[in-house]
Coordinates of C-alpha atoms and ligand atoms in Angstrom, one line a residue:
X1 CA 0.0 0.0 0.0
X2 CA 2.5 2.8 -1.2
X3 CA -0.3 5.2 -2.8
X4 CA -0.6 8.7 -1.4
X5 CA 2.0 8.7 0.9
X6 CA 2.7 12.1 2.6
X7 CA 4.4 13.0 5.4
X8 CA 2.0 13.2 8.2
X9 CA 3.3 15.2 11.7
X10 CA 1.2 14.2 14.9
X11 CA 1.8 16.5 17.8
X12 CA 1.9 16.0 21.7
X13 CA -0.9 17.8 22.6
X14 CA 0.5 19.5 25.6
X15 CA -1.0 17.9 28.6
X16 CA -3.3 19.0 32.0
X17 CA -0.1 18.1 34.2
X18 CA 3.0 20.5 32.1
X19 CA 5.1 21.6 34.8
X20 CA 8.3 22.0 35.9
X21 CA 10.7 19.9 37.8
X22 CA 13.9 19.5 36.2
X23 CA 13.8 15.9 35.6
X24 CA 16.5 15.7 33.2
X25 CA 20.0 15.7 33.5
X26 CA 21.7 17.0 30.2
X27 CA 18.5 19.1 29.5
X28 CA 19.9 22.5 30.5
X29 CA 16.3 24.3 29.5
X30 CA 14.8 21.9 31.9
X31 CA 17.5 21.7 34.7
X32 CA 17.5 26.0 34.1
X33 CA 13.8 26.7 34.9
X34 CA 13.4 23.6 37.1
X35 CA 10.9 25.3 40.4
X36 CA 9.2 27.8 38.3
X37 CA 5.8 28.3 38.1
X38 CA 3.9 26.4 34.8
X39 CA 1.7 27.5 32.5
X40 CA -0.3 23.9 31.4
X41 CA -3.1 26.5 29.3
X42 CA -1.0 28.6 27.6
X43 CA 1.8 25.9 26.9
X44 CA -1.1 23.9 25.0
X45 CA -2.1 26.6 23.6
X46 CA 0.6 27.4 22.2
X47 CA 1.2 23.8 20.7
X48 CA -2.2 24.4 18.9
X49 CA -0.8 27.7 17.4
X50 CA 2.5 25.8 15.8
X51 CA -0.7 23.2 14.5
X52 CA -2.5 25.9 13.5
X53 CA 0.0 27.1 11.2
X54 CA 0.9 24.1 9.9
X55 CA -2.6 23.3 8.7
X56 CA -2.7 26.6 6.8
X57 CA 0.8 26.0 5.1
X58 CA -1.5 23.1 3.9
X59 CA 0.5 20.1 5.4
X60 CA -1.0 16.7 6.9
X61 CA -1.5 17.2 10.9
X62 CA -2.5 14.7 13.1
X63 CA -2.5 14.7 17.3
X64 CA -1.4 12.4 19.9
X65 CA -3.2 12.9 23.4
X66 CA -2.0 13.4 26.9
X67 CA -1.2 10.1 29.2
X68 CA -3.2 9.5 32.0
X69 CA -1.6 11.3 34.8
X70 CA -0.9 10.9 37.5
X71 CA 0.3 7.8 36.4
X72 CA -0.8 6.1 39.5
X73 CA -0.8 2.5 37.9
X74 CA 3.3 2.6 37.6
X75 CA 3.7 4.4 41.3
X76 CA 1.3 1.4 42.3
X77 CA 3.9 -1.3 40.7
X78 CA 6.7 0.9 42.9
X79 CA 4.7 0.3 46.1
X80 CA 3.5 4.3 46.1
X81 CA 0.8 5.9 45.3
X82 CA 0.7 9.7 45.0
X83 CA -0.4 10.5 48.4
X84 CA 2.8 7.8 49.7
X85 CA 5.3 8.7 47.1
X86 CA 8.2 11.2 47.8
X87 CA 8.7 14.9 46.3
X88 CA 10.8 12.9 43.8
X89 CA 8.6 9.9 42.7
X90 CA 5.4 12.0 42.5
X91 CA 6.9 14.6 40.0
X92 CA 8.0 11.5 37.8
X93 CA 4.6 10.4 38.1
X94 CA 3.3 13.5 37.2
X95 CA 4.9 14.8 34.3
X96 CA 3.4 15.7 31.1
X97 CA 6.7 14.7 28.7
X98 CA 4.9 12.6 26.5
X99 CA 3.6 15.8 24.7
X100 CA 7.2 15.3 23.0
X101 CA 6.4 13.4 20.3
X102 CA 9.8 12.8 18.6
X103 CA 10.5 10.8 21.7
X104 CA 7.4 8.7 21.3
X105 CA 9.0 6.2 18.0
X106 CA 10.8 5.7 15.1
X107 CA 9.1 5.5 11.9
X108 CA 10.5 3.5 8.6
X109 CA 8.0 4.5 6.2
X110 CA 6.7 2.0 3.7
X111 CA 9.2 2.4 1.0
X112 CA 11.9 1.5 2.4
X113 CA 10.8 -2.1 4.3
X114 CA 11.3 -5.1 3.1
X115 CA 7.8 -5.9 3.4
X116 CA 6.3 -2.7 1.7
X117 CA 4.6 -1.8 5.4
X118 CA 5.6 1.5 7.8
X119 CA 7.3 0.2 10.7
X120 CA 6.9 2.2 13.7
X121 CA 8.8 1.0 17.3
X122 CA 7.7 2.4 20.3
X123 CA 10.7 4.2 22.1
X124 CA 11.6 3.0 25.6
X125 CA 13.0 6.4 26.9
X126 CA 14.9 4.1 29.5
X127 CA 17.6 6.7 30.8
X128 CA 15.3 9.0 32.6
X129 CA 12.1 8.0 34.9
X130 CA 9.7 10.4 34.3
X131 CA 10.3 9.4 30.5
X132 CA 10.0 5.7 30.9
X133 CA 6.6 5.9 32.1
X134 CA 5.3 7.3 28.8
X135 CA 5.7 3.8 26.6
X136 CA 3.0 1.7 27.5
X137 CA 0.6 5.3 26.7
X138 CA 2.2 5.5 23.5
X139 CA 1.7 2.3 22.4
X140 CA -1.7 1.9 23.2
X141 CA -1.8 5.1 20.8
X142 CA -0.3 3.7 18.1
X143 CA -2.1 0.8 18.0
X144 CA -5.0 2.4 17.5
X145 CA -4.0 5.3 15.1
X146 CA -2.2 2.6 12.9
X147 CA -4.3 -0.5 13.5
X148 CA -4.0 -1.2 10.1
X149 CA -2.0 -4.1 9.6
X150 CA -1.9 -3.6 5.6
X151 CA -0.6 -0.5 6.2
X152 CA 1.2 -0.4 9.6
X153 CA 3.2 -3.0 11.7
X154 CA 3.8 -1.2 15.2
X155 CA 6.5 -2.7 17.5
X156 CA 6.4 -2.3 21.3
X157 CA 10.1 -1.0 22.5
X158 CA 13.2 -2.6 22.3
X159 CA 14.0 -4.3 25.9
X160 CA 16.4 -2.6 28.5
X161 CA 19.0 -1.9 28.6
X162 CA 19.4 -0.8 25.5
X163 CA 18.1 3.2 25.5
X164 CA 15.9 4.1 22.9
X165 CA 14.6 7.3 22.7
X166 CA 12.8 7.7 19.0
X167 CA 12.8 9.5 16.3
X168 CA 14.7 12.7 17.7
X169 CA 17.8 10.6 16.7
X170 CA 16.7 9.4 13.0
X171 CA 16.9 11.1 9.8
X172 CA 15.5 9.9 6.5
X173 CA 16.7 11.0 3.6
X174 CA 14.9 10.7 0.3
X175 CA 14.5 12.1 -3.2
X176 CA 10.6 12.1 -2.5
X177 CA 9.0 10.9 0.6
X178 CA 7.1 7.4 -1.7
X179 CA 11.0 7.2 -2.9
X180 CA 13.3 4.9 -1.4
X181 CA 15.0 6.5 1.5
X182 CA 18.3 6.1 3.5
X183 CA 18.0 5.8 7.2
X184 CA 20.3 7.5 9.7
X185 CA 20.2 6.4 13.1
X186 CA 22.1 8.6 15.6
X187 CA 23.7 7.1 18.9
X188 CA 25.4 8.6 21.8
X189 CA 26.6 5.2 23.5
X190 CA 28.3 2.8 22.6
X191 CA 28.8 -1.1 24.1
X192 CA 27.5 1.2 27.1
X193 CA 30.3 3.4 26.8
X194 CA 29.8 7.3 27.3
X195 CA 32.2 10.0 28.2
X196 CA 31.1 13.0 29.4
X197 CA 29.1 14.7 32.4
X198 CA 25.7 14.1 30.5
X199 CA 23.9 10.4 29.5
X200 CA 23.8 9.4 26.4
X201 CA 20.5 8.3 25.7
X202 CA 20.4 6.8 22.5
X203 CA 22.7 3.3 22.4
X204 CA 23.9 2.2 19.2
X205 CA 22.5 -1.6 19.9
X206 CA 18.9 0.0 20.3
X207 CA 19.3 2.1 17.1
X208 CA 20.6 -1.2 15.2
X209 CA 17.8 -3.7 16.6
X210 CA 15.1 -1.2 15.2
X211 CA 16.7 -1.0 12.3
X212 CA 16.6 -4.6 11.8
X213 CA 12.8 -5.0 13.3
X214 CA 11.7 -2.4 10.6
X215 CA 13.3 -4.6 8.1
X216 CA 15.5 -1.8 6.5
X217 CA 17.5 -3.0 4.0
X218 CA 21.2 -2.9 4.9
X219 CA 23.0 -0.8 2.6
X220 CA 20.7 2.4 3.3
X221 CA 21.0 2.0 6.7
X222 CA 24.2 4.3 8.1
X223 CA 24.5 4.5 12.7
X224 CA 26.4 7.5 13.1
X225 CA 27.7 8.8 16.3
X226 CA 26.3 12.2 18.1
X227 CA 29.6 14.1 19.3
X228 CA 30.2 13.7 22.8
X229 CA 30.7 17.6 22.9
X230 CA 27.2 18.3 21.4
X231 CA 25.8 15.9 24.7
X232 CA 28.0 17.7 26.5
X233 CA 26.7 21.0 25.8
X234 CA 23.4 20.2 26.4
X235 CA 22.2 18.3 22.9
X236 CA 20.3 15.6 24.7
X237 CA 19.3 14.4 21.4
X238 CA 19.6 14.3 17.8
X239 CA 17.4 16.7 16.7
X240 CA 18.7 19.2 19.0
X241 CA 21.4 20.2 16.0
X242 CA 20.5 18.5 13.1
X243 CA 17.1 18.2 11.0
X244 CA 16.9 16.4 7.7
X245 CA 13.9 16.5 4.9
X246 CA 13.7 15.0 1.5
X247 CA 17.4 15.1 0.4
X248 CA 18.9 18.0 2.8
X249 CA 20.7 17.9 5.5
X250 CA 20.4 20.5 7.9
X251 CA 23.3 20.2 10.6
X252 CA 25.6 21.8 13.0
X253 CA 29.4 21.3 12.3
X254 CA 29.6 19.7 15.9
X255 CA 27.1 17.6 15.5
X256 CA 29.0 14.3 14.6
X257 CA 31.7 12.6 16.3
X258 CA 32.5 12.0 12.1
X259 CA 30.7 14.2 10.1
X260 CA 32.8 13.5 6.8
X261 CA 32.0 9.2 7.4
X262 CA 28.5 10.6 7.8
X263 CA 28.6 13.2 5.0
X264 CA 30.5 10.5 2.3
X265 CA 28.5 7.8 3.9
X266 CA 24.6 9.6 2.4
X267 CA 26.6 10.9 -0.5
X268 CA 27.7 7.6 -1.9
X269 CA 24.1 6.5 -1.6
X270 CA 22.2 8.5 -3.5
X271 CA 22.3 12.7 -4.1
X272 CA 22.2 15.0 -0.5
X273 CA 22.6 18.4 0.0
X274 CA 24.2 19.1 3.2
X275 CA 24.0 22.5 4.7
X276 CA 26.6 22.8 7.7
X277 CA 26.5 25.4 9.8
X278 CA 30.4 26.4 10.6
X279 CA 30.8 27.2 14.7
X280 CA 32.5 29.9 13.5
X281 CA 29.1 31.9 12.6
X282 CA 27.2 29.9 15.4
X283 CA 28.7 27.9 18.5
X284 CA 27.1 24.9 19.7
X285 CA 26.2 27.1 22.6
X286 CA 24.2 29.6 20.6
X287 CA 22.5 27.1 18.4
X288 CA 20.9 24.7 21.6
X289 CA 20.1 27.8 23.2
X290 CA 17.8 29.3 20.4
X291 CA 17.0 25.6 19.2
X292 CA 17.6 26.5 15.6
X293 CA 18.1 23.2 14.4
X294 CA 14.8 21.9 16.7
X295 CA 12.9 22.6 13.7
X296 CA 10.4 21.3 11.5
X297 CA 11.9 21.1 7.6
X298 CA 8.9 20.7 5.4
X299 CA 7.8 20.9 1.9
X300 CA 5.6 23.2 1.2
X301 CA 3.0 22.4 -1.3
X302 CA 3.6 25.0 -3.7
X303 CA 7.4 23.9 -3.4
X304 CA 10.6 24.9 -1.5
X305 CA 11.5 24.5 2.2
X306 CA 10.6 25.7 5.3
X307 CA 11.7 25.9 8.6
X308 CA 9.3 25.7 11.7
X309 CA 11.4 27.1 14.3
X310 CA 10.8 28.6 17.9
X311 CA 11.0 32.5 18.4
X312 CA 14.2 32.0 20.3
X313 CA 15.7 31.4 17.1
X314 CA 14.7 34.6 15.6
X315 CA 15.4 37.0 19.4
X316 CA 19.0 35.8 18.7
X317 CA 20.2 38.4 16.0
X318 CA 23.5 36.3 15.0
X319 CA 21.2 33.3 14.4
X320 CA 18.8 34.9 12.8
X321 CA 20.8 37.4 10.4
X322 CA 22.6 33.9 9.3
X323 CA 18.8 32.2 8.5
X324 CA 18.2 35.2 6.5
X325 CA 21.1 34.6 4.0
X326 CA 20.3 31.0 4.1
X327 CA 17.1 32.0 2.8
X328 CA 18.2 34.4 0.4
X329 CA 20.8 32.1 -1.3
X330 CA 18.4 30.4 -3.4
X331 CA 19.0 27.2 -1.7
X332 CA 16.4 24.4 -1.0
X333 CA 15.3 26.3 1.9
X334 CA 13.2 29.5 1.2
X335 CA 10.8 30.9 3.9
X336 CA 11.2 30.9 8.2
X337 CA 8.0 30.5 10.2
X338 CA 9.0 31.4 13.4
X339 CA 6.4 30.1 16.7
X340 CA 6.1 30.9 20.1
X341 CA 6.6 27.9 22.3
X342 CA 8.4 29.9 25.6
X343 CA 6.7 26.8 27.9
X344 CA 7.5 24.0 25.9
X345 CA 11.0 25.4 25.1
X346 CA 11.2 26.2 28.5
X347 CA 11.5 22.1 29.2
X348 CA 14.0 21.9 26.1
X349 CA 11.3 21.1 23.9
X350 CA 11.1 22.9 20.5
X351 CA 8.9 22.7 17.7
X352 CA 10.3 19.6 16.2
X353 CA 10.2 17.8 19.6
X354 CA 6.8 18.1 20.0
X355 CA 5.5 16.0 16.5
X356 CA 6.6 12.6 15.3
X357 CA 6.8 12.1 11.7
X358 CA 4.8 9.5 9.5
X359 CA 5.0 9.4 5.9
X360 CA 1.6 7.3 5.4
X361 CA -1.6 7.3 3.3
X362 CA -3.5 9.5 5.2
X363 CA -6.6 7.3 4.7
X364 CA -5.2 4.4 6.4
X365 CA -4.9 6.3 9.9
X366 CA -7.6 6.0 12.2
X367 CA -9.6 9.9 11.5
X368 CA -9.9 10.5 15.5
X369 CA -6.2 10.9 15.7
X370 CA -5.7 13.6 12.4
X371 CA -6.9 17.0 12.5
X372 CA -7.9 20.3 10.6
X373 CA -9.0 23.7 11.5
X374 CA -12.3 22.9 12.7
X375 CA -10.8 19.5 15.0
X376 CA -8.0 22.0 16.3
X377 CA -11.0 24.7 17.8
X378 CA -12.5 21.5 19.4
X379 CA -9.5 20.4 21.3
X380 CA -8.6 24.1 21.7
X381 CA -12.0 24.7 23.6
X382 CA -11.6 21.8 25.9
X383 CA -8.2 23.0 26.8
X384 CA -9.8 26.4 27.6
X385 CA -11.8 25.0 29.8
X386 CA -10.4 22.1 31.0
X387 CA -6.6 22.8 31.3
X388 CA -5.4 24.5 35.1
X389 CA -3.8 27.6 34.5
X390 CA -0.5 27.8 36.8
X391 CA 0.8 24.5 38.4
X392 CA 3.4 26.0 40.9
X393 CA 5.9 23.3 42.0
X394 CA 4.3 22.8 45.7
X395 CA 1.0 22.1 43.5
X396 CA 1.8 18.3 42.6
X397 CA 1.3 17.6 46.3
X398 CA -2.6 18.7 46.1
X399 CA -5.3 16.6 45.6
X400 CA -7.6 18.5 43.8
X401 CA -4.5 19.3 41.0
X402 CA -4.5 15.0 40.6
X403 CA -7.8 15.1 40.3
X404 CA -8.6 18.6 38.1
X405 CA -5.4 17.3 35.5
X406 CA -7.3 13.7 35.1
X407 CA -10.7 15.0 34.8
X408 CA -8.7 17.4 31.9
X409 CA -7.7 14.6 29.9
X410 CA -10.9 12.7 30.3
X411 CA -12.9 15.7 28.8
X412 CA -10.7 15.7 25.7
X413 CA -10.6 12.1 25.0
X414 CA -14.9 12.0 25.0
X415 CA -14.7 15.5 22.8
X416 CA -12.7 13.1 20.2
X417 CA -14.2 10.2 20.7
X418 CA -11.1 8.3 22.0
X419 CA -12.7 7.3 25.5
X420 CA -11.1 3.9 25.0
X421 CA -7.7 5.1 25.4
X422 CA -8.7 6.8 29.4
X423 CA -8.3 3.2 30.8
X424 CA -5.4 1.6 28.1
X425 CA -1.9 2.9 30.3
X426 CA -2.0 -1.2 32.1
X427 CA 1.3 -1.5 34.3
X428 CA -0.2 -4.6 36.6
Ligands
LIG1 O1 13.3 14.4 27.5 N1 12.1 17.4 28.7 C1 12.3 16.5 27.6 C2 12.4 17.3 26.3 C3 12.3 16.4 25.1 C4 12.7 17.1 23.9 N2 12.6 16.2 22.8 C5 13.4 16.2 21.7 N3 14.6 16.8 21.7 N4 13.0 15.5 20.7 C6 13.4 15.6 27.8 O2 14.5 16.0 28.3 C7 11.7 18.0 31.1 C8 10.6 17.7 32.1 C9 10.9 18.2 33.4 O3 12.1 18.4 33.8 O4 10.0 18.4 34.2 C10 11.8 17.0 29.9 O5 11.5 15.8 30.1

């Protein structure tokens, strides 16, 4: 079933619970505004806006909805619940990071598995708690959204220990998304192996075994190594400085351990442009900071690129004075769309963190789970509504918060009609 295949982007909607707590080590957006007060409305709101937009550019949107939280059912298998657990526990327990969607899988589209299907393997975000509650909600998403098994073969995650953390460290590469495409998996660890004051949460063994479940055929497969100084300066992942669509590669210098094996490596498969930013116009610093490679490359219908990227990227003049020339130079890339996501961002979460990619016949997805203009005012209403305003750190101790943030999701899974999902997150 290769007909119509587009490139579909689900978002994280932002869920009830966003807040706060500096759960991860390596994040320095997260570990930087850990205590502050959050803004669960506003920040979901403002993940509707970056959909908004990307409906009217006329691209393929679809959703994926907030886990239950809190995620009592995995404190219960801990022998907590939230009124037992500790300051620690319960803010693992209560954290809305599945609204980052990159993290959620990695997708092999159709054309390039051996058995003409898209492959999709749930991510088992090992290296951080908070982040290895989310699989079991994601899969029970999947399932769903991609039941069918003409079309889709979904994979539950690849075991422990070997750290998986989705599509934030794959690239595909591609003359046209039904084309053929070339795989890059990026890995921070090796055999286990990491240097450096950060984790590495992607290991190579993880990245290879999903390369091998989605049956990818060997030769357009390449595992190339993130630098240990972009983990080290606070490039938790992949897509934190580098973003690929269709055939261009859109990188930091630093990004590699070997960016020429990497660069030789796509260019002996089949044509790539490859636009490197030097660290002479922007250091690694300045680039995680404003997130300029955290965005979403698209085709636009009417042709050319764009870039999605956060309004950090544009407040930083050097940054953006350097995406104007790109712009200008008549190269693949031809227009900037900059969107405010200050809460998201503020967790190290940009715009291409928040949606996972699926190049798919949109007519083979289940309809609950895409969305256009008129969906998008649903969900934004129930969030209006529904969502708590300010969740200040001492909050995820109340009651009433547990209570108001599950009573949020529930709302929004009867406005789509996805009540079956309220019940599906099953750690006994
Ligand atoms: O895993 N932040 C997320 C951000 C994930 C961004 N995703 C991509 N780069 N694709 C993370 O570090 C912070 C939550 C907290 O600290 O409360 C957090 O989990």
């Amino acid at each position: 079933m290769t007909g119509q295949l587009h490139e579909i982007n689900f978002d994280g909607i932002v869920g009830p619970s966003h807040n706060f707590a500096g759960l991860s080590l390596g994040n320095l957006a997260a570990t930087r505004n850990a205590g502050r007060d959050a803004f669960p409305r506003e920040a979901a709101l403002q993940g509707i806006a970056k959909m908004r937009l990307c409906v009217e550019l006329g691209l393929a949107q679809g959703i994926l909805l907030p886990h239950d939280r809190p995620a009592e059912r995995w404190l219960a298998r801990l022998g907590a619940t939230m009124l037992t657990a500790d300051a620690g526990l319960r803010a693992n327990a209560f954290s809305a990071s599945a609204m980052w969607a990159a993290n959620a899988a990695t997708v092999s589209p159709a054309p390039d598995s051996s058995d003409g299907r898209c492959h999709l393997t749930g991510a088992n975000l090992m290296t951080m708690p908070h982040r290895a509650v989310e699989w079991l909600g994601t899969l029970a998403q999947l399932r769903l959204a991609f039941a069918d098994n003409r079309a889709f073969v979904v994979h539950g995650p690849v075991p422990v220990p070997f750290g998986d953390e989705g599509a934030a460290n794959h690239m595909r590469f591609c003359a046209t998304p039904d084309a053929p495409g070339v795989e890059v998996f990026v890995y921070g660890a090796d055999g286990g192996a990491h240097e450096g004051p950060f984790p590495a949460r992607q290991h190579r063994e993880a990245s290879a075994a999903v390369a091998r479940l989605h049956g990818l055929d060997p030769e357009r497969v390449i595992l190339a190594r993130q630098s240990n100084a972009a983990i080290a300066a606070g490039a938790f992942h992949n897509d934190v400085v580098a973003v690929a669509n269709g055939p261009v590669l859109f990188a930091h210098e630093q990004a590699f351990a070997d960016p020429a094996a990497l660069y030789d490596g796509l260019r002996a498969r089949r044509a790539v442009e490859i636009i490197e930013v030097p660290a002479s116009a922007i250091s690694l610093e300045d680039a995680i900071a404003s997130y300029l490679f955290n965005a979403q490359l698209v085709d636009l219908p009417g042709g050319g690129m764009a870039l999605i990227l956060p309004t950090e990227a544009r407040d930083d003049p050097c940054v953006w004075s350097w995406l104007e020339q790109l712009v200008a130079s008549n190269g693949p890339i031809r227009a900037l769309y900059p969107v405010e996501l200050r809460q998201s961002m503020a967790n190290g979460g940009g715009p291409a963190c928040l949606r996972l990619r699926v190049v798919a016949d949109p007519a083979t997805v289940d309809p609950r789970f895409l969305v256009d203009a008129a969906r998008l005012d649903t969900i934004a209403a129930v969030i209006e509504q529904h969502w708590p305003r300010r969740i200040a750190p001492a909050d995820l101790a109340l009651p009433e918060l547990w209570q108001e943030v599950r009573a949020a999701r529930r709302a929004l899974l009867e406005a789509l009609g996805l009540g079956e999902l309220e019940t599906a997150e099953l750690w006994a």
